[in-house]
Amino acid sequence: MLEVSGASGGYGPIQVIHDLSVSVDKAELVALVGSNGAGKTTLLRAISGLQPLTGGEIRLDGEPIGHLPAHLRVARGLAHVPEGRQVFGPLSVEDNLRLGAYLNRSDNVSRKRDRVFDLFPALAEKRRAAAGSLSGGQQQMLAIGRALMSSPRVLMLDEPSMGLAPNLVDTILDTVGQLARDGMAILLVEQNAVAALRIAARGYVIETGRITQADNSGALLRDERLRAAYLGE
Amino acid sequence: MAELLQYIATGITIGSVYALVALGFTLIYNCSGIVNFAQGEFVMIGGMVTVALTAYGLPLEAAAVGAVGVSIVVGIAIYILAVAPAGRASPVTVIIITIGVSIFLRGAAQVLFGKQFHGVKPFLSEQPVMILGAAVQSQAFLVIGGTAAASLLFWILLERTLIGKALMATAANRLAAQLVGINLRRVMLIAFGGSAAIGAIAGILVTPITLTSYDVGTMLALKGFAAAMLGGMGSPLGAMAGGLLLGLAEALSAGYLSSAYKDAIAFLATFAVLLLAPNGLLGRRSVNRV
Ligand SMILES: Nc1ncnc2c1ncn2[C@@H]1O[C@H](COP(=O)(O)OP(=O)(O)OP(=O)(O)O)[C@@H](O)[C@H]1O
Ligand SMILES: [Mg+2]
């Protein structure tokens, strides 16, 4: 569904990611783990078109999308829940969700919104509240809900567990797992490697902008080197 | 009493123009972080084109629509030809570009319309309306009413339409706006076109009172910018309040002190308020930009 091959890029003259190749299939949850500053966010930003690549190719459903501006990649079915949630703070929860379906002018917007409220009942109670007034966990739910409003085929999440209480982390990751079982291709970036690999089918380990390991999650979770480096053991 | 009322009427009238200019600043600033110093030229274009088209024999209404149209075209052209090519240049660079655009537009207006003042007749009647001894020009009511109507329309478009929400979303978070599929270029075109329309409306309404000339935009841009700062840069309500306050401060100081100092006093008052409240009267404490 999503195939990234040989992606290189960075900020101005500073190259941050080097020749990265990552792929995610339909109904597959793939984790991308790595320490601070490894380049995970940079890769997601490049895939969604927020910043350019200096080399490599991005394909969605076999079609190259690397030349498209960000908003047209959304139209192709790619959604990105960015690091730090990035909700529209002054706007209401409902407006945030409505804007999630910005490119979708048909009348099933309210049905999709109800589905998000089913998924995250806490949001339904706050539907008229300003997004900026929500708790961190609620903002994360809103950021995910907003991404789902575009009915994506590929969903990328950048550290959805960051700064959340452990029980909320479980709620959010359970939901993400469910979305993959329902057929979505999901690329999950996490520093919380154990939690991510537990729900993922496969995983990539990224270190200073390069992929150092790629395997199924079980194997990665058992890997000695990885346990020492990332799993805090 | 009659005197005070007179000054207040003048202040609100001229303040309405500052408010609209400030609103134009706010619209572009919120969507892009850019302060467009060619904002005053939209007021000049609104007035000038109305003068020119009525001189060609067009009815006032048609001339006004034409003036708004010309201004929108100029606003969009500014974005496409001057601002967009600067790409990811810093806001300061883009601000300097807009100052260049402003100088260019003034030069063009001077060539087209000459250096003299131009006016149009008041839309309703030349007779002032007497209120408690104060003589208020009928046109002043149009300026104030027109400003109220224009800002109400602006608010409805922003709050009640999807594209308006897209503008507010872009103002709140440009990164997330792109991620929901908002085309930033289209938002910018709407912001520049909308700002140009707002400025032109101000120019059309006020020209029967203040007259217009090729260079009225310079001072209006400064006043509008001061008003936007006074109200709190980025806040539409603040822009309206700042504009009215600035107009009042100016009219009262012109009346009770000396009209020679009215500009200086208005700017000093703005400066004093900003010392006490650096975010302006209705400004947000910190703007969350990415
Ligand atoms: N806007 C920027 N300008 C310049 N360098 C940047 C910028 N953003 C990130 N970097 C650098 O790029 C490298 C990779 O950063 P990135 O944010 O992609 O890492 P990450 O894997 O997402 O880290 P984290 O787990 O902390 O979110 C880091 O060295 C960082 O300092
Ligand atoms: Mg990151």
PDB file of N, CA and C in Angstrom, chain B residues 12-46:
ATOM      1  N   ILE B  12     -15.211  58.167  15.081  1.00  0.00           N
ATOM      2  CA  ILE B  12     -15.739  56.844  14.721  1.00  0.00           C
ATOM      3  C   ILE B  12     -15.707  56.650  13.211  1.00  0.00           C
ATOM      4  N   THR B  13     -15.957  57.727  12.488  1.00  0.00           N
ATOM      5  CA  THR B  13     -15.949  57.613  11.027  1.00  0.00           C
ATOM      6  C   THR B  13     -14.554  57.250  10.518  1.00  0.00           C
ATOM      7  N   ILE B  14     -13.575  58.048  10.916  1.00  0.00           N
ATOM      8  CA  ILE B  14     -12.220  57.772  10.433  1.00  0.00           C
ATOM      9  C   ILE B  14     -11.700  56.477  11.058  1.00  0.00           C
ATOM     10  N   GLY B  15     -12.136  56.234  12.304  1.00  0.00           N
ATOM     11  CA  GLY B  15     -11.743  54.991  12.987  1.00  0.00           C
ATOM     12  C   GLY B  15     -12.270  53.763  12.254  1.00  0.00           C
ATOM     13  N   SER B  16     -13.441  53.894  11.631  1.00  0.00           N
ATOM     14  CA  SER B  16     -13.985  52.767  10.862  1.00  0.00           C
ATOM     15  C   SER B  16     -13.045  52.393   9.721  1.00  0.00           C
ATOM     16  N   VAL B  17     -12.488  53.421   9.082  1.00  0.00           N
ATOM     17  CA  VAL B  17     -11.563  53.145   7.986  1.00  0.00           C
ATOM     18  C   VAL B  17     -10.323  52.438   8.518  1.00  0.00           C
ATOM     19  N   TYR B  18      -9.784  52.949   9.641  1.00  0.00           N
ATOM     20  CA  TYR B  18      -8.612  52.282  10.228  1.00  0.00           C
ATOM     21  C   TYR B  18      -8.960  50.846  10.598  1.00  0.00           C
ATOM     22  N   ALA B  19     -10.184  50.661  11.110  1.00  0.00           N
ATOM     23  CA  ALA B  19     -10.595  49.316  11.520  1.00  0.00           C
ATOM     24  C   ALA B  19     -10.603  48.365  10.329  1.00  0.00           C
ATOM     25  N   LEU B  20     -11.102  48.844   9.186  1.00  0.00           N
ATOM     26  CA  LEU B  20     -11.133  47.969   8.010  1.00  0.00           C
ATOM     27  C   LEU B  20      -9.729  47.678   7.498  1.00  0.00           C
ATOM     28  N   VAL B  21      -8.871  48.696   7.540  1.00  0.00           N
ATOM     29  CA  VAL B  21      -7.488  48.450   7.118  1.00  0.00           C
ATOM     30  C   VAL B  21      -6.846  47.435   8.066  1.00  0.00           C
ATOM     31  N   ALA B  22      -7.102  47.608   9.368  1.00  0.00           N
ATOM     32  CA  ALA B  22      -6.539  46.683  10.354  1.00  0.00           C
ATOM     33  C   ALA B  22      -7.086  45.274  10.150  1.00  0.00           C
ATOM     34  N   LEU B  23      -8.353  45.170   9.793  1.00  0.00           N
ATOM     35  CA  LEU B  23      -8.957  43.864   9.535  1.00  0.00           C
ATOM     36  C   LEU B  23      -8.272  43.186   8.342  1.00  0.00           C
ATOM     37  N   GLY B  24      -7.968  43.987   7.337  1.00  0.00           N
ATOM     38  CA  GLY B  24      -7.249  43.464   6.175  1.00  0.00           C
ATOM     39  C   GLY B  24      -5.872  42.943   6.558  1.00  0.00           C
ATOM     40  N   PHE B  25      -5.161  43.707   7.369  1.00  0.00           N
ATOM     41  CA  PHE B  25      -3.862  43.247   7.887  1.00  0.00           C
ATOM     42  C   PHE B  25      -4.025  41.906   8.591  1.00  0.00           C
ATOM     43  N   THR B  26      -5.062  41.836   9.457  1.00  0.00           N
ATOM     44  CA  THR B  26      -5.260  40.666  10.298  1.00  0.00           C
ATOM     45  C   THR B  26      -5.507  39.412   9.471  1.00  0.00           C
ATOM     46  N   LEU B  27      -6.323  39.556   8.437  1.00  0.00           N
ATOM     47  CA  LEU B  27      -6.667  38.409   7.605  1.00  0.00           C
ATOM     48  C   LEU B  27      -5.411  37.790   6.993  1.00  0.00           C
ATOM     49  N   ILE B  28      -4.567  38.623   6.403  1.00  0.00           N
ATOM     50  CA  ILE B  28      -3.357  38.097   5.770  1.00  0.00           C
ATOM     51  C   ILE B  28      -2.365  37.613   6.816  1.00  0.00           C
ATOM     52  N   TYR B  29      -2.226  38.385   7.890  1.00  0.00           N
ATOM     53  CA  TYR B  29      -1.272  38.019   8.933  1.00  0.00           C
ATOM     54  C   TYR B  29      -1.607  36.652   9.533  1.00  0.00           C
ATOM     55  N   ASN B  30      -2.878  36.439   9.812  1.00  0.00           N
ATOM     56  CA  ASN B  30      -3.279  35.186  10.451  1.00  0.00           C
ATOM     57  C   ASN B  30      -3.011  33.979   9.575  1.00  0.00           C
ATOM     58  N   CYS B  31      -3.204  34.142   8.285  1.00  0.00           N
ATOM     59  CA  CYS B  31      -3.031  32.999   7.403  1.00  0.00           C
ATOM     60  C   CYS B  31      -1.575  32.749   7.049  1.00  0.00           C
ATOM     61  N   SER B  32      -0.715  33.737   7.265  1.00  0.00           N
ATOM     62  CA  SER B  32       0.636  33.578   6.721  1.00  0.00           C
ATOM     63  C   SER B  32       1.746  34.120   7.596  1.00  0.00           C
ATOM     64  N   GLY B  33       1.417  34.916   8.607  1.00  0.00           N
ATOM     65  CA  GLY B  33       2.467  35.552   9.389  1.00  0.00           C
ATOM     66  C   GLY B  33       3.068  36.763   8.681  1.00  0.00           C
ATOM     67  N   ILE B  34       2.500  37.114   7.534  1.00  0.00           N
ATOM     68  CA  ILE B  34       3.022  38.243   6.768  1.00  0.00           C
ATOM     69  C   ILE B  34       2.231  39.511   7.108  1.00  0.00           C
ATOM     70  N   VAL B  35       2.939  40.617   7.285  1.00  0.00           N
ATOM     71  CA  VAL B  35       2.261  41.909   7.400  1.00  0.00           C
ATOM     72  C   VAL B  35       2.353  42.564   6.027  1.00  0.00           C
ATOM     73  N   ASN B  36       1.202  42.799   5.425  1.00  0.00           N
ATOM     74  CA  ASN B  36       1.188  43.319   4.056  1.00  0.00           C
ATOM     75  C   ASN B  36       1.101  44.843   4.069  1.00  0.00           C
ATOM     76  N   PHE B  37       2.258  45.492   3.859  1.00  0.00           N
ATOM     77  CA  PHE B  37       2.249  46.951   3.943  1.00  0.00           C
ATOM     78  C   PHE B  37       1.659  47.623   2.706  1.00  0.00           C
ATOM     79  N   ALA B  38       1.218  46.839   1.751  1.00  0.00           N
ATOM     80  CA  ALA B  38       0.484  47.445   0.631  1.00  0.00           C
ATOM     81  C   ALA B  38      -1.008  47.528   0.953  1.00  0.00           C
ATOM     82  N   GLN B  39      -1.362  47.248   2.192  1.00  0.00           N
ATOM     83  CA  GLN B  39      -2.771  47.254   2.588  1.00  0.00           C
ATOM     84  C   GLN B  39      -3.437  48.608   2.351  1.00  0.00           C
ATOM     85  N   GLY B  40      -2.718  49.701   2.625  1.00  0.00           N
ATOM     86  CA  GLY B  40      -3.287  51.036   2.429  1.00  0.00           C
ATOM     87  C   GLY B  40      -3.596  51.325   0.973  1.00  0.00           C
ATOM     88  N   GLU B  41      -2.838  50.710   0.080  1.00  0.00           N
ATOM     89  CA  GLU B  41      -3.055  50.967  -1.352  1.00  0.00           C
ATOM     90  C   GLU B  41      -4.409  50.429  -1.816  1.00  0.00           C
ATOM     91  N   PHE B  42      -4.922  49.393  -1.137  1.00  0.00           N
ATOM     92  CA  PHE B  42      -6.252  48.893  -1.508  1.00  0.00           C
ATOM     93  C   PHE B  42      -7.305  49.966  -1.263  1.00  0.00           C
ATOM     94  N   VAL B  43      -7.122  50.739  -0.193  1.00  0.00           N
ATOM     95  CA  VAL B  43      -8.061  51.833   0.102  1.00  0.00           C
ATOM     96  C   VAL B  43      -7.969  52.883  -1.007  1.00  0.00           C
ATOM     97  N   MET B  44      -6.739  53.194  -1.382  1.00  0.00           N
ATOM     98  CA  MET B  44      -6.522  54.164  -2.454  1.00  0.00           C
ATOM     99  C   MET B  44      -7.157  53.661  -3.760  1.00  0.00           C
ATOM    100  N   ILE B  45      -6.926  52.389  -4.075  1.00  0.00           N
ATOM    101  CA  ILE B  45      -7.478  51.833  -5.322  1.00  0.00           C
ATOM    102  C   ILE B  45      -9.004  51.890  -5.292  1.00  0.00           C
ATOM    103  N   GLY B  46      -9.591  51.533  -4.149  1.00  0.00           N
ATOM    104  CA  GLY B  46     -11.048  51.579  -4.037  1.00  0.00           C
ATOM    105  C   GLY B  46     -11.585  52.963  -4.354  1.00  0.00           C
TER     106      GLY B  46
END
